[in-house]
C-alpha cells in the first residue's frame, strides 16, 4: 500500500577510543584486524549483516558479540565492552548526548533529519553495500484486495504521514518518514528482498542464531 518509515542505522563507536572520524575508524579496524569487536542481535539481524558487509569491504574481520537488541548493544558500546556497532538513533542518542558514544556515519544513501550533520557512509568513502540495511516498514494488504481499496488506503496513509504532529512523534521515535505510491512500495519491497538475499549469500551467513 505504501512505504511508511525507515529507522536509519549509524556507524557508532565508543567515544573513549582514538576514533574521531571514519578515517580513524578504518585505520583502527586495520590495526586490530581479527580483534575489533562489534555488537549484534543475531546472525540475521540488520546490525550483524551491516557490520559484516562493512568489515568485509575493509578487508578485515571482527568479533561479533551478541546482545538482545540495539539498546543493550549501545549500553555495552558506551561501557567500552565493544568497539563499534551499527545501531539505530533511538537507542544511541542518550549515550551520544552523554558523550559516551560517537556517531561517525549514517548507513543510508542520504543524510537523516535526525542527525543532519552526520555524513553518509558514501560521503566518507565507505562501502555503499550496507546502505539501507536497516529496519523499515511497509503497509501491505492481502492478495486480491480491490485496487480502489488500495488507492483509498494509500491516500489516507500518505495524508497521515504528512501531518506535522505525526511527523514529530515519529521523528522522536527515531525514524524517518517515507510515504509512497503502491507501485513504489512494491518495487522497494522486491528490491530490498533481492538485496538482502544477495548480501546473505555473499557473506555466507547462516540465518540461524
XYZ file of N, CA, C and O in Angstrom:
836
model
N 0.827 -1.206 0.000
C 0.000 0.000 0.000
C 0.863 1.259 0.000
O 0.689 2.154 -0.805
N 1.819 1.288 0.932
C 2.728 2.434 1.000
C 3.918 2.104 1.882
O 3.801 1.352 2.853
N 5.070 2.660 1.525
C 6.182 2.668 2.466
C 5.781 3.580 3.616
O 5.077 4.572 3.410
N 6.224 3.248 4.830
C 5.815 4.046 5.983
C 7.007 4.732 6.643
O 7.075 5.959 6.696
N 7.945 3.950 7.153
C 9.088 4.553 7.843
C 10.375 3.781 7.565
O 10.348 2.649 7.109
N 11.482 4.430 7.880
C 12.782 3.785 7.947
C 13.396 4.182 9.278
O 13.240 5.318 9.729
N 14.094 3.249 9.912
C 14.838 3.542 11.135
C 16.314 3.516 10.772
O 16.963 2.468 10.850
N 16.861 4.629 10.321
C 18.233 4.628 9.812
C 19.241 4.183 10.859
O 19.108 4.473 12.053
N 20.243 3.455 10.409
C 21.290 2.973 11.289
C 22.559 3.803 11.120
O 22.853 4.290 10.026
N 23.289 3.936 12.212
C 24.512 4.730 12.217
C 25.697 3.868 12.639
O 25.573 2.998 13.503
N 26.832 4.133 12.040
C 28.076 3.530 12.498
C 28.498 4.309 13.731
O 28.734 5.523 13.665
N 28.570 3.621 14.869
C 28.873 4.277 16.134
C 30.040 3.591 16.817
O 30.226 2.377 16.690
N 30.830 4.364 17.550
C 31.980 3.817 18.265
C 31.979 4.295 19.709
O 31.336 5.292 20.053
N 32.707 3.589 20.531
C 32.922 4.028 21.897
C 33.732 5.326 21.857
O 34.787 5.397 21.222
N 33.237 6.360 22.528
C 33.842 7.682 22.418
C 35.232 7.766 23.042
O 35.979 8.715 22.769
N 35.584 6.794 23.895
C 36.902 6.822 24.527
C 38.002 6.319 23.596
O 39.191 6.522 23.875
N 37.610 5.673 22.510
C 38.602 5.182 21.555
C 39.205 6.345 20.762
O 38.560 7.386 20.597
N 40.403 6.179 20.230
C 41.023 7.244 19.440
C 40.450 7.291 18.022
O 41.183 7.236 17.025
N 39.128 7.362 17.958
C 38.427 7.351 16.671
C 37.514 8.575 16.615
O 36.462 8.610 17.272
N 37.922 9.581 15.872
C 37.144 10.819 15.775
C 36.318 10.897 14.497
O 35.370 11.676 14.411
N 36.691 10.081 13.505
C 36.013 10.141 12.211
C 36.159 8.791 11.510
O 36.773 7.859 12.045
N 35.613 8.700 10.312
C 35.637 7.438 9.575
C 37.058 7.016 9.221
O 37.400 5.823 9.290
N 37.910 7.963 8.854
C 39.298 7.623 8.518
C 39.991 6.976 9.717
O 40.731 5.991 9.569
N 39.728 7.499 10.906
C 40.295 6.904 12.121
C 39.750 5.492 12.335
O 40.487 4.588 12.752
N 38.455 5.322 12.049
C 37.843 4.001 12.219
C 38.482 2.972 11.286
O 38.785 1.850 11.703
N 38.694 3.361 10.044
C 39.305 2.451 9.070
C 40.706 2.064 9.525
O 41.093 0.883 9.477
N 41.470 3.042 9.984
C 42.824 2.759 10.458
C 42.787 1.842 11.681
O 43.592 0.902 11.797
N 41.849 2.084 12.579
C 41.723 1.266 13.791
C 41.343 -0.167 13.428
O 41.874 -1.124 13.989
N 40.416 -0.301 12.481
C 39.972 -1.637 12.065
C 41.121 -2.439 11.478
O 41.272 -3.632 11.753
N 41.954 -1.792 10.685
C 43.099 -2.487 10.099
C 44.150 -2.823 11.162
O 44.767 -3.898 11.119
N 44.337 -1.920 12.099
C 45.320 -2.164 13.152
C 44.872 -3.266 14.101
O 45.703 -3.888 14.779
N 43.556 -3.491 14.171
C 43.004 -4.508 15.072
C 42.263 -5.590 14.281
O 41.255 -6.126 14.741
N 42.790 -5.899 13.107
C 42.181 -6.917 12.252
C 42.035 -8.239 13.011
O 42.996 -8.742 13.594
N 40.812 -8.761 12.989
C 40.540 -10.014 13.680
C 40.193 -9.841 15.137
O 39.705 -10.786 15.779
N 40.422 -8.643 15.688
C 40.179 -8.407 17.105
C 39.133 -7.327 17.373
O 38.611 -7.250 18.488
N 38.846 -6.486 16.390
C 37.878 -5.417 16.605
C 36.513 -6.041 16.908
O 36.105 -7.021 16.280
N 35.832 -5.510 17.896
C 34.579 -6.107 18.354
C 33.392 -5.215 18.016
O 33.501 -3.988 18.002
N 32.277 -5.860 17.742
C 31.052 -5.127 17.442
C 29.853 -5.856 18.046
O 29.891 -7.065 18.286
N 28.792 -5.105 18.298
C 27.587 -5.690 18.873
C 26.592 -6.065 17.803
O 26.459 -5.385 16.785
N 25.896 -7.170 18.026
C 24.872 -7.599 17.074
C 23.778 -8.347 17.835
O 23.995 -8.807 18.953
N 22.620 -8.424 17.228
C 21.473 -9.047 17.904
C 20.963 -10.260 17.136
O 19.771 -10.426 16.922
N 21.908 -11.103 16.697
C 21.532 -12.311 15.966
C 22.135 -12.334 14.585
O 22.362 -11.291 13.969
N 22.395 -13.527 14.072
C 23.018 -13.658 12.756
C 22.218 -12.983 11.652
O 22.779 -12.432 10.711
N 20.895 -13.047 11.755
C 20.047 -12.492 10.703
C 19.691 -11.030 10.939
O 18.975 -10.432 10.149
N 20.179 -10.456 12.028
C 19.827 -9.071 12.356
C 20.519 -8.100 11.409
O 21.618 -8.355 10.915
N 19.875 -6.970 11.169
C 20.480 -5.961 10.302
C 21.787 -5.410 10.876
O 22.715 -5.148 10.105
N 21.926 -5.236 12.217
C 23.226 -4.768 12.714
C 24.362 -5.732 12.390
O 25.474 -5.298 12.064
N 24.094 -7.032 12.477
C 25.137 -8.006 12.171
C 25.485 -7.990 10.692
O 26.665 -7.954 10.313
N 24.470 -8.009 9.841
C 24.725 -8.044 8.398
C 25.434 -6.775 7.937
O 26.389 -6.830 7.151
N 24.994 -5.615 8.433
C 25.637 -4.356 8.035
C 27.082 -4.310 8.509
O 27.974 -3.859 7.774
N 27.331 -4.780 9.729
C 28.693 -4.778 10.257
C 29.598 -5.699 9.449
O 30.746 -5.359 9.147
N 29.083 -6.878 9.086
C 29.875 -7.827 8.305
C 30.174 -7.288 6.914
O 31.287 -7.459 6.401
N 29.191 -6.644 6.298
C 29.410 -6.032 4.985
C 30.494 -4.967 5.080
O 31.396 -4.880 4.234
N 30.416 -4.151 6.118
C 31.391 -3.081 6.311
C 32.797 -3.644 6.520
O 33.753 -3.208 5.863
N 32.929 -4.615 7.411
C 34.241 -5.192 7.681
C 34.825 -5.865 6.446
O 36.022 -5.729 6.158
N 33.974 -6.600 5.709
C 34.463 -7.269 4.507
C 34.964 -6.263 3.486
O 35.984 -6.494 2.821
N 34.263 -5.139 3.368
C 34.680 -4.120 2.399
C 36.034 -3.523 2.764
O 36.768 -3.040 1.897
N 36.373 -3.563 4.062
C 37.658 -3.036 4.521
C 38.752 -4.088 4.480
O 39.918 -3.778 4.756
N 38.364 -5.332 4.192
C 39.342 -6.403 4.131
C 39.805 -6.877 5.488
O 40.936 -7.365 5.627
N 38.940 -6.730 6.487
C 39.291 -7.165 7.842
C 38.162 -8.027 8.405
O 37.070 -8.095 7.849
N 38.435 -8.658 9.520
C 37.417 -9.433 10.220
C 37.290 -8.892 11.637
O 38.188 -8.221 12.156
N 36.174 -9.210 12.259
C 35.930 -8.746 13.616
C 35.259 -9.827 14.433
O 34.970 -10.922 13.938
N 34.986 -9.500 15.674
C 34.337 -10.424 16.594
C 32.961 -9.869 16.945
O 32.849 -8.814 17.577
N 31.922 -10.585 16.522
C 30.562 -10.168 16.829
C 30.153 -10.637 18.212
O 30.300 -11.816 18.542
N 29.676 -9.722 19.028
C 29.234 -10.046 20.383
C 27.717 -9.910 20.432
O 27.184 -8.834 20.161
N 27.004 -10.998 20.737
C 25.533 -10.939 20.697
C 24.917 -10.246 21.912
O 25.338 -10.459 23.043
N 23.924 -9.398 21.625
C 23.134 -8.737 22.660
C 21.664 -8.834 22.266
O 21.338 -9.053 21.096
N 20.796 -8.644 23.220
C 19.362 -8.746 22.964
C 18.806 -7.402 22.514
O 18.050 -6.739 23.236
N 19.215 -6.980 21.328
C 18.691 -5.749 20.760
C 19.686 -4.605 20.754
O 20.777 -4.683 21.346
N 19.296 -3.515 20.097
C 20.171 -2.355 19.975
C 20.393 -1.633 21.298
O 21.462 -1.062 21.531
N 19.379 -1.645 22.173
C 19.516 -0.975 23.465
C 20.689 -1.518 24.264
O 21.607 -0.760 24.641
N 20.716 -2.828 24.537
C 21.854 -3.411 25.247
C 23.178 -3.250 24.497
O 24.230 -3.114 25.116
N 23.114 -3.269 23.172
C 24.331 -3.078 22.378
C 24.924 -1.705 22.639
O 26.139 -1.557 22.831
N 24.080 -0.683 22.654
C 24.562 0.685 22.876
C 25.112 0.842 24.293
O 26.123 1.519 24.506
N 24.467 0.212 25.271
C 24.971 0.262 26.652
C 26.368 -0.351 26.719
O 27.282 0.197 27.351
N 26.539 -1.493 26.058
C 27.852 -2.151 26.022
C 28.871 -1.286 25.294
O 30.045 -1.208 25.697
N 28.429 -0.622 24.227
C 29.306 0.256 23.461
C 29.760 1.425 24.329
O 30.947 1.777 24.357
N 28.843 2.015 25.073
C 29.168 3.144 25.947
C 30.115 2.729 27.067
O 30.976 3.509 27.497
N 29.970 1.496 27.519
C 30.812 0.995 28.608
C 32.197 0.573 28.138
O 33.084 0.310 28.959
N 32.386 0.493 26.825
C 33.675 0.078 26.295
C 33.833 -1.422 26.187
O 34.942 -1.926 25.964
N 32.724 -2.157 26.317
C 32.791 -3.616 26.198
C 32.998 -4.054 24.752
O 33.500 -5.156 24.502
N 32.574 -3.220 23.818
C 32.767 -3.467 22.394
C 33.278 -2.188 21.748
O 33.156 -1.094 22.325
N 33.831 -2.319 20.555
C 34.429 -1.158 19.890
C 33.457 -0.353 19.051
O 33.508 0.881 19.044
N 32.607 -1.064 18.305
C 31.686 -0.339 17.427
C 30.375 -1.099 17.265
O 30.239 -2.249 17.680
N 29.431 -0.438 16.651
C 28.155 -1.070 16.362
C 27.447 -0.297 15.263
O 27.756 0.876 15.015
N 26.539 -0.954 14.600
C 25.654 -0.297 13.634
C 24.293 -0.271 14.306
O 23.632 -1.304 14.427
N 23.903 0.895 14.791
C 22.757 0.992 15.688
C 21.774 2.068 15.240
O 22.133 2.994 14.508
N 20.534 1.931 15.700
C 19.520 2.933 15.367
C 19.665 4.147 16.279
O 20.201 4.063 17.390
N 19.170 5.283 15.812
C 19.350 6.541 16.527
C 18.601 6.562 17.852
O 19.098 7.116 18.846
N 17.420 5.962 17.897
C 16.642 5.957 19.133
C 17.428 5.340 20.272
O 17.451 5.862 21.390
N 18.086 4.228 19.998
C 18.880 3.558 21.025
C 20.152 4.336 21.345
O 20.586 4.384 22.502
N 20.734 4.946 20.337
C 22.049 5.559 20.510
C 22.029 6.941 21.142
O 22.947 7.297 21.900
N 20.999 7.732 20.864
C 21.116 9.155 21.193
C 21.290 9.470 22.682
O 21.990 10.446 23.015
N 20.729 8.693 23.636
C 21.000 9.024 25.040
C 22.490 8.946 25.372
O 23.025 9.796 26.108
N 23.180 7.937 24.835
C 24.612 7.793 25.090
C 25.439 8.771 24.261
O 26.516 9.191 24.669
N 24.913 9.139 23.093
C 25.571 10.171 22.283
C 25.505 11.503 23.026
O 26.500 12.238 23.124
N 24.332 11.814 23.574
C 24.154 13.069 24.309
C 25.056 13.144 25.542
O 25.483 14.228 25.948
N 25.356 11.994 26.124
C 26.218 11.953 27.312
C 27.705 11.911 26.956
O 28.564 11.922 27.827
N 27.993 11.866 25.655
C 29.377 11.866 25.216
C 30.083 10.537 25.351
O 31.317 10.472 25.312
N 29.310 9.456 25.479
C 29.902 8.133 25.651
C 29.998 7.355 24.340
O 30.764 6.400 24.234
N 29.185 7.746 23.376
C 29.163 7.098 22.069
C 29.272 8.171 20.990
O 28.668 9.249 21.120
N 30.035 7.884 19.952
C 30.211 8.845 18.862
C 29.657 8.268 17.567
O 29.959 7.132 17.202
N 28.828 9.054 16.869
C 28.297 8.651 15.567
C 29.271 9.100 14.485
O 29.643 10.276 14.430
N 29.658 8.175 13.619
C 30.622 8.501 12.568
C 29.980 8.694 11.201
O 30.412 9.543 10.419
N 28.962 7.882 10.901
C 28.326 7.950 9.578
C 26.964 7.282 9.642
O 26.714 6.425 10.500
N 26.097 7.703 8.754
C 24.794 7.054 8.626
C 24.867 6.057 7.480
O 25.435 6.353 6.427
N 24.319 4.877 7.709
C 24.383 3.819 6.695
C 23.151 3.913 5.782
O 22.325 3.005 5.713
N 23.046 5.027 5.110
C 21.935 5.312 4.199
C 22.468 6.090 3.003
O 23.549 6.691 3.081
N 21.715 6.105 1.891
C 22.165 6.862 0.707
C 22.149 8.370 0.941
O 22.839 9.112 0.246
N 21.340 8.845 1.895
C 21.269 10.282 2.161
C 21.263 10.539 3.660
O 20.974 9.651 4.457
N 21.587 11.755 4.030
C 21.621 12.124 5.438
C 20.209 12.108 6.030
O 19.223 12.199 5.309
N 20.165 12.011 7.345
C 18.886 11.937 8.033
C 18.589 13.242 8.753
O 19.495 13.902 9.287
N 17.301 13.603 8.775
C 16.879 14.783 9.529
C 17.124 14.598 11.018
O 17.179 15.571 11.778
N 17.289 13.349 11.452
C 17.544 13.070 12.860
C 18.909 13.588 13.288
O 19.075 14.068 14.409
N 19.895 13.472 12.387
C 21.261 13.934 12.640
C 21.851 14.447 11.329
O 22.693 13.792 10.705
N 21.398 15.622 10.881
C 21.799 16.118 9.557
C 23.295 16.390 9.402
O 23.800 16.453 8.282
N 24.012 16.542 10.512
C 25.442 16.825 10.432
C 26.300 15.564 10.322
O 27.510 15.657 10.109
N 25.667 14.409 10.471
C 26.408 13.151 10.347
C 26.443 12.748 8.875
O 25.395 12.572 8.251
N 27.615 12.599 8.295
C 27.714 12.277 6.861
C 27.271 10.854 6.552
O 27.200 10.004 7.447
N 26.978 10.611 5.295
C 26.646 9.253 4.871
C 27.922 8.439 4.736
O 29.017 8.990 4.600
N 27.771 7.123 4.770
C 28.923 6.242 4.576
C 29.567 6.518 3.228
O 30.804 6.549 3.108
N 28.732 6.742 2.206
C 29.252 7.017 0.867
C 30.077 8.291 0.813
O 31.122 8.338 0.137
N 29.638 9.322 1.518
C 30.389 10.577 1.557
C 31.765 10.375 2.161
O 32.729 11.066 1.794
N 31.863 9.433 3.082
C 33.119 9.187 3.781
C 33.970 8.111 3.110
O 35.007 7.709 3.639
N 33.532 7.637 1.948
C 34.318 6.666 1.208
C 34.132 5.230 1.637
O 34.881 4.348 1.210
N 33.143 4.964 2.490
C 32.868 3.598 2.899
C 31.987 2.903 1.865
O 31.411 3.556 0.993
N 31.863 1.606 1.996
C 31.038 0.844 1.069
C 29.599 1.338 1.068
O 29.049 1.714 2.111
N 28.982 1.317 -0.114
C 27.562 1.639 -0.218
C 26.711 0.378 -0.102
O 25.489 0.456 -0.071
N 27.358 -0.791 -0.035
C 26.621 -2.054 0.006
C 25.802 -2.204 1.276
O 24.824 -2.952 1.311
N 26.194 -1.496 2.338
C 25.453 -1.582 3.599
C 24.380 -0.509 3.717
O 23.642 -0.474 4.704
N 24.278 0.360 2.714
C 23.234 1.389 2.735
C 21.857 0.745 2.824
O 21.529 -0.156 2.041
N 21.054 1.193 3.754
C 19.680 0.710 3.834
C 19.524 -0.645 4.481
O 18.408 -1.168 4.539
N 20.612 -1.230 4.985
C 20.494 -2.492 5.720
C 20.049 -2.115 7.124
O 20.841 -2.059 8.072
N 18.793 -1.821 7.245
C 18.241 -1.213 8.441
C 16.746 -1.518 8.525
O 16.130 -1.841 7.502
N 16.152 -1.462 9.698
C 14.706 -1.740 9.797
C 13.866 -0.727 9.014
O 14.162 0.470 9.012
N 12.831 -1.207 8.357
C 11.913 -0.340 7.633
C 10.527 -0.971 7.665
O 10.380 -2.165 7.948
N 9.526 -0.158 7.429
C 8.142 -0.665 7.476
C 7.400 -0.310 6.199
O 7.621 0.746 5.599
N 6.521 -1.229 5.804
C 5.669 -1.022 4.637
C 4.284 -1.562 4.978
O 4.159 -2.603 5.624
N 3.266 -0.832 4.603
C 1.888 -1.267 4.843
C 1.428 -2.116 3.668
O 1.554 -1.705 2.509
N 0.917 -3.316 3.968
C 0.510 -4.246 2.908
C -0.941 -4.680 3.116
O -1.525 -4.474 4.181
N -1.497 -5.288 2.087
C -2.860 -5.814 2.138
C -2.866 -7.213 1.528
O -1.939 -7.575 0.786
N -3.870 -8.018 1.831
C -3.930 -9.378 1.278
C -4.048 -9.364 -0.247
O -4.575 -8.406 -0.835
N -3.546 -10.408 -0.908
C -3.711 -10.509 -2.362
C -5.194 -10.452 -2.735
O -6.044 -10.971 -2.003
N -5.477 -9.822 -3.843
C -6.854 -9.748 -4.298
C -7.636 -8.575 -3.748
O -8.820 -8.398 -4.077
N -7.000 -7.756 -2.898
C -7.682 -6.556 -2.400
C -7.993 -5.640 -3.577
O -7.115 -5.359 -4.393
N -9.232 -5.178 -3.713
C -9.610 -4.334 -4.858
C -8.721 -3.097 -4.982
O -8.387 -2.468 -3.965
N -8.315 -2.756 -6.196
C -7.453 -1.584 -6.411
C -8.023 -0.309 -5.802
O -7.263 0.535 -5.309
N -9.362 -0.172 -5.832
C -9.969 1.036 -5.262
C -9.715 1.127 -3.757
O -9.503 2.218 -3.208
N -9.710 -0.024 -3.095
C -9.446 -0.053 -1.653
C -7.986 0.294 -1.390
O -7.665 1.066 -0.473
N -7.096 -0.280 -2.205
C -5.672 0.034 -2.079
C -5.447 1.531 -2.251
O -4.705 2.157 -1.488
N -6.083 2.112 -3.259
C -5.915 3.537 -3.542
C -6.417 4.393 -2.379
O -5.784 5.386 -2.002
N -7.543 4.002 -1.798
C -8.095 4.749 -0.663
C -7.174 4.670 0.548
O -6.890 5.678 1.205
N -6.697 3.456 0.839
C -5.792 3.284 1.970
C -4.500 4.072 1.765
O -3.993 4.702 2.691
N -3.974 4.031 0.549
C -2.760 4.767 0.249
C -2.946 6.265 0.487
O -2.102 6.931 1.104
N -4.051 6.786 0.007
C -4.319 8.222 0.155
C -4.388 8.604 1.631
O -3.836 9.628 2.051
N -5.045 7.751 2.432
C -5.186 8.047 3.859
C -3.830 7.971 4.568
O -3.496 8.829 5.393
N -3.072 6.924 4.260
C -1.777 6.743 4.926
C -0.816 7.880 4.584
O -0.179 8.460 5.471
N -0.710 8.206 3.313
C 0.181 9.290 2.899
C -0.254 10.603 3.536
O 0.580 11.408 3.972
N -1.560 10.806 3.618
C -2.076 12.016 4.261
C -1.696 12.077 5.734
O -1.308 13.134 6.246
N -1.809 10.950 6.424
C -1.437 10.892 7.842
C 0.043 11.180 8.031
O 0.442 11.899 8.960
N 0.873 10.636 7.150
C 2.317 10.831 7.267
C 2.738 12.279 7.022
O 3.843 12.679 7.390
N 1.856 13.063 6.423
C 2.149 14.475 6.185
C 1.708 15.370 7.335
O 2.015 16.565 7.352
N 1.008 14.796 8.308
C 0.527 15.581 9.440
C 1.699 15.956 10.352
O 2.468 15.080 10.755
N 1.859 17.242 10.673
C 3.006 17.687 11.474
C 3.150 16.963 12.809
O 4.274 16.620 13.206
N 2.042 16.705 13.499
C 2.160 16.051 14.802
C 2.609 14.599 14.657
O 3.365 14.078 15.487
N 2.170 13.944 13.588
C 2.600 12.568 13.323
C 4.083 12.556 12.977
O 4.850 11.708 13.465
N 4.501 13.487 12.141
C 5.907 13.567 11.769
C 6.785 13.797 12.994
O 7.832 13.168 13.145
N 6.331 14.684 13.884
C 7.102 14.964 15.085
C 7.220 13.734 15.974
O 8.302 13.409 16.473
N 6.117 13.023 16.157
C 6.129 11.837 17.016
C 7.046 10.749 16.462
O 7.769 10.097 17.211
N 6.979 10.555 15.158
C 7.799 9.509 14.549
C 9.277 9.877 14.586
O 10.134 9.010 14.782
N 9.590 11.149 14.415
C 10.995 11.547 14.472
C 11.527 11.412 15.898
O 12.687 11.038 16.091
N 10.704 11.711 16.883
C 11.110 11.488 18.271
C 11.384 10.009 18.505
O 12.268 9.633 19.280
N 10.616 9.166 17.800
C 10.803 7.719 17.916
C 12.036 7.236 17.158
O 12.391 6.055 17.219
N 12.695 8.155 16.443
C 13.940 7.802 15.773
C 13.785 7.235 14.386
O 14.660 6.490 13.926
N 12.698 7.583 13.700
C 12.517 7.063 12.352
C 12.296 8.199 11.361
O 11.826 9.275 11.715
N 12.660 7.945 10.126
C 12.391 8.870 9.029
C 11.120 8.437 8.324
O 10.882 7.241 8.133
N 10.298 9.389 7.936
C 9.049 9.077 7.259
C 9.298 8.819 5.781
O 10.161 9.449 5.159
N 8.507 7.910 5.237
C 8.616 7.592 3.823
C 7.371 8.090 3.080
O 7.302 9.220 2.683
N 6.361 7.213 2.934
C 5.190 7.567 2.134
C 5.509 7.352 0.666
O 6.563 7.781 0.182
N 4.634 6.644 -0.046
C 4.916 6.331 -1.442
C 3.643 5.910 -2.134
O 2.590 5.747 -1.510
N 3.738 5.691 -3.433
C 2.633 5.090 -4.166
C 2.670 3.579 -3.922
O 3.715 3.042 -3.520
N 1.583 2.874 -4.198
C 1.608 1.411 -4.076
C 2.678 0.778 -4.966
O 3.348 -0.175 -4.550
N 2.846 1.304 -6.163
C 3.852 0.758 -7.078
C 5.258 0.943 -6.520
O 6.105 0.046 -6.613
N 5.514 2.103 -5.944
C 6.827 2.357 -5.354
C 7.070 1.441 -4.157
O 8.186 0.946 -3.966
N 6.024 1.214 -3.362
C 6.149 0.331 -2.199
C 6.482 -1.086 -2.638
O 7.351 -1.750 -2.059
N 5.802 -1.552 -3.671
C 6.038 -2.898 -4.181
C 7.451 -3.029 -4.736
O 8.162 -3.997 -4.447
N 7.873 -2.046 -5.508
C 9.212 -2.080 -6.104
C 10.284 -2.052 -5.021
O 11.297 -2.755 -5.109
N 10.062 -1.248 -3.991
C 11.020 -1.156 -2.903
C 11.116 -2.468 -2.143
O 12.226 -2.929 -1.810
N 9.984 -3.089 -1.877
C 9.971 -4.374 -1.169
C 10.765 -5.434 -1.943
O 11.601 -6.136 -1.373
N 10.502 -5.519 -3.239
C 11.183 -6.521 -4.060
C 12.683 -6.236 -4.138
O 13.507 -7.156 -4.098
N 13.041 -4.945 -4.235
C 14.453 -4.578 -4.311
C 15.172 -4.899 -3.000
O 16.300 -5.399 -3.005
N 14.507 -4.614 -1.876
C 15.114 -4.899 -0.569
C 15.289 -6.403 -0.374
O 16.313 -6.862 0.142
N 14.289 -7.167 -0.785
C 14.381 -8.621 -0.643
C 15.535 -9.168 -1.472
O 16.312 -10.013 -0.998
N 15.676 -8.683 -2.689
C 16.762 -9.120 -3.571
C 18.114 -8.737 -2.969
O 19.057 -9.548 -2.954
N 18.208 -7.517 -2.472
C 19.460 -7.034 -1.911
C 19.879 -7.866 -0.704
O 21.038 -8.288 -0.594
N 18.939 -8.120 0.213
C 19.272 -8.867 1.414
C 19.644 -10.311 1.090
O 20.533 -10.893 1.705
N 18.972 -10.890 0.095
C 19.307 -12.246 -0.337
C 20.739 -12.307 -0.851
O 21.497 -13.227 -0.526
N 21.117 -11.306 -1.635
C 22.468 -11.267 -2.197
C 23.510 -11.055 -1.104
O 24.592 -11.649 -1.144
N 23.188 -10.214 -0.115
C 24.130 -9.961 0.976
C 24.374 -11.237 1.777
O 25.515 -11.599 2.072
N 23.289 -11.930 2.131
C 23.415 -13.157 2.913
C 24.211 -14.202 2.132
O 25.084 -14.887 2.682
N 23.929 -14.307 0.840
C 24.635 -15.274 0.000
C 26.123 -14.906 -0.109
O 26.999 -15.766 -0.011
N 26.402 -13.623 -0.304
C 27.783 -13.170 -0.468
C 28.595 -13.382 0.808
O 29.771 -13.755 0.761
N 27.958 -13.149 1.952
C 28.650 -13.308 3.219
C 28.746 -14.765 3.662
O 29.595 -15.103 4.501
N 27.862 -15.601 3.130
C 27.826 -16.986 3.564
C 27.354 -17.137 4.996
O 27.808 -18.008 5.735
N 26.434 -16.265 5.376
C 25.943 -16.252 6.756
C 24.810 -17.222 6.953
O 23.900 -17.298 6.119
N 24.857 -17.962 8.046
C 23.717 -18.787 8.436
C 22.740 -17.891 9.186
O 23.135 -17.149 10.092
N 21.469 -17.951 8.820
C 20.479 -17.093 9.475
C 19.958 -17.704 10.776
O 19.100 -17.133 11.416
N 20.523 -18.829 11.149
C 20.158 -19.426 12.436
C 21.023 -18.812 13.524
O 22.230 -18.724 13.392
N 20.396 -18.361 14.616
C 21.148 -17.732 15.703
C 21.858 -18.781 16.561
O 21.445 -19.904 16.626
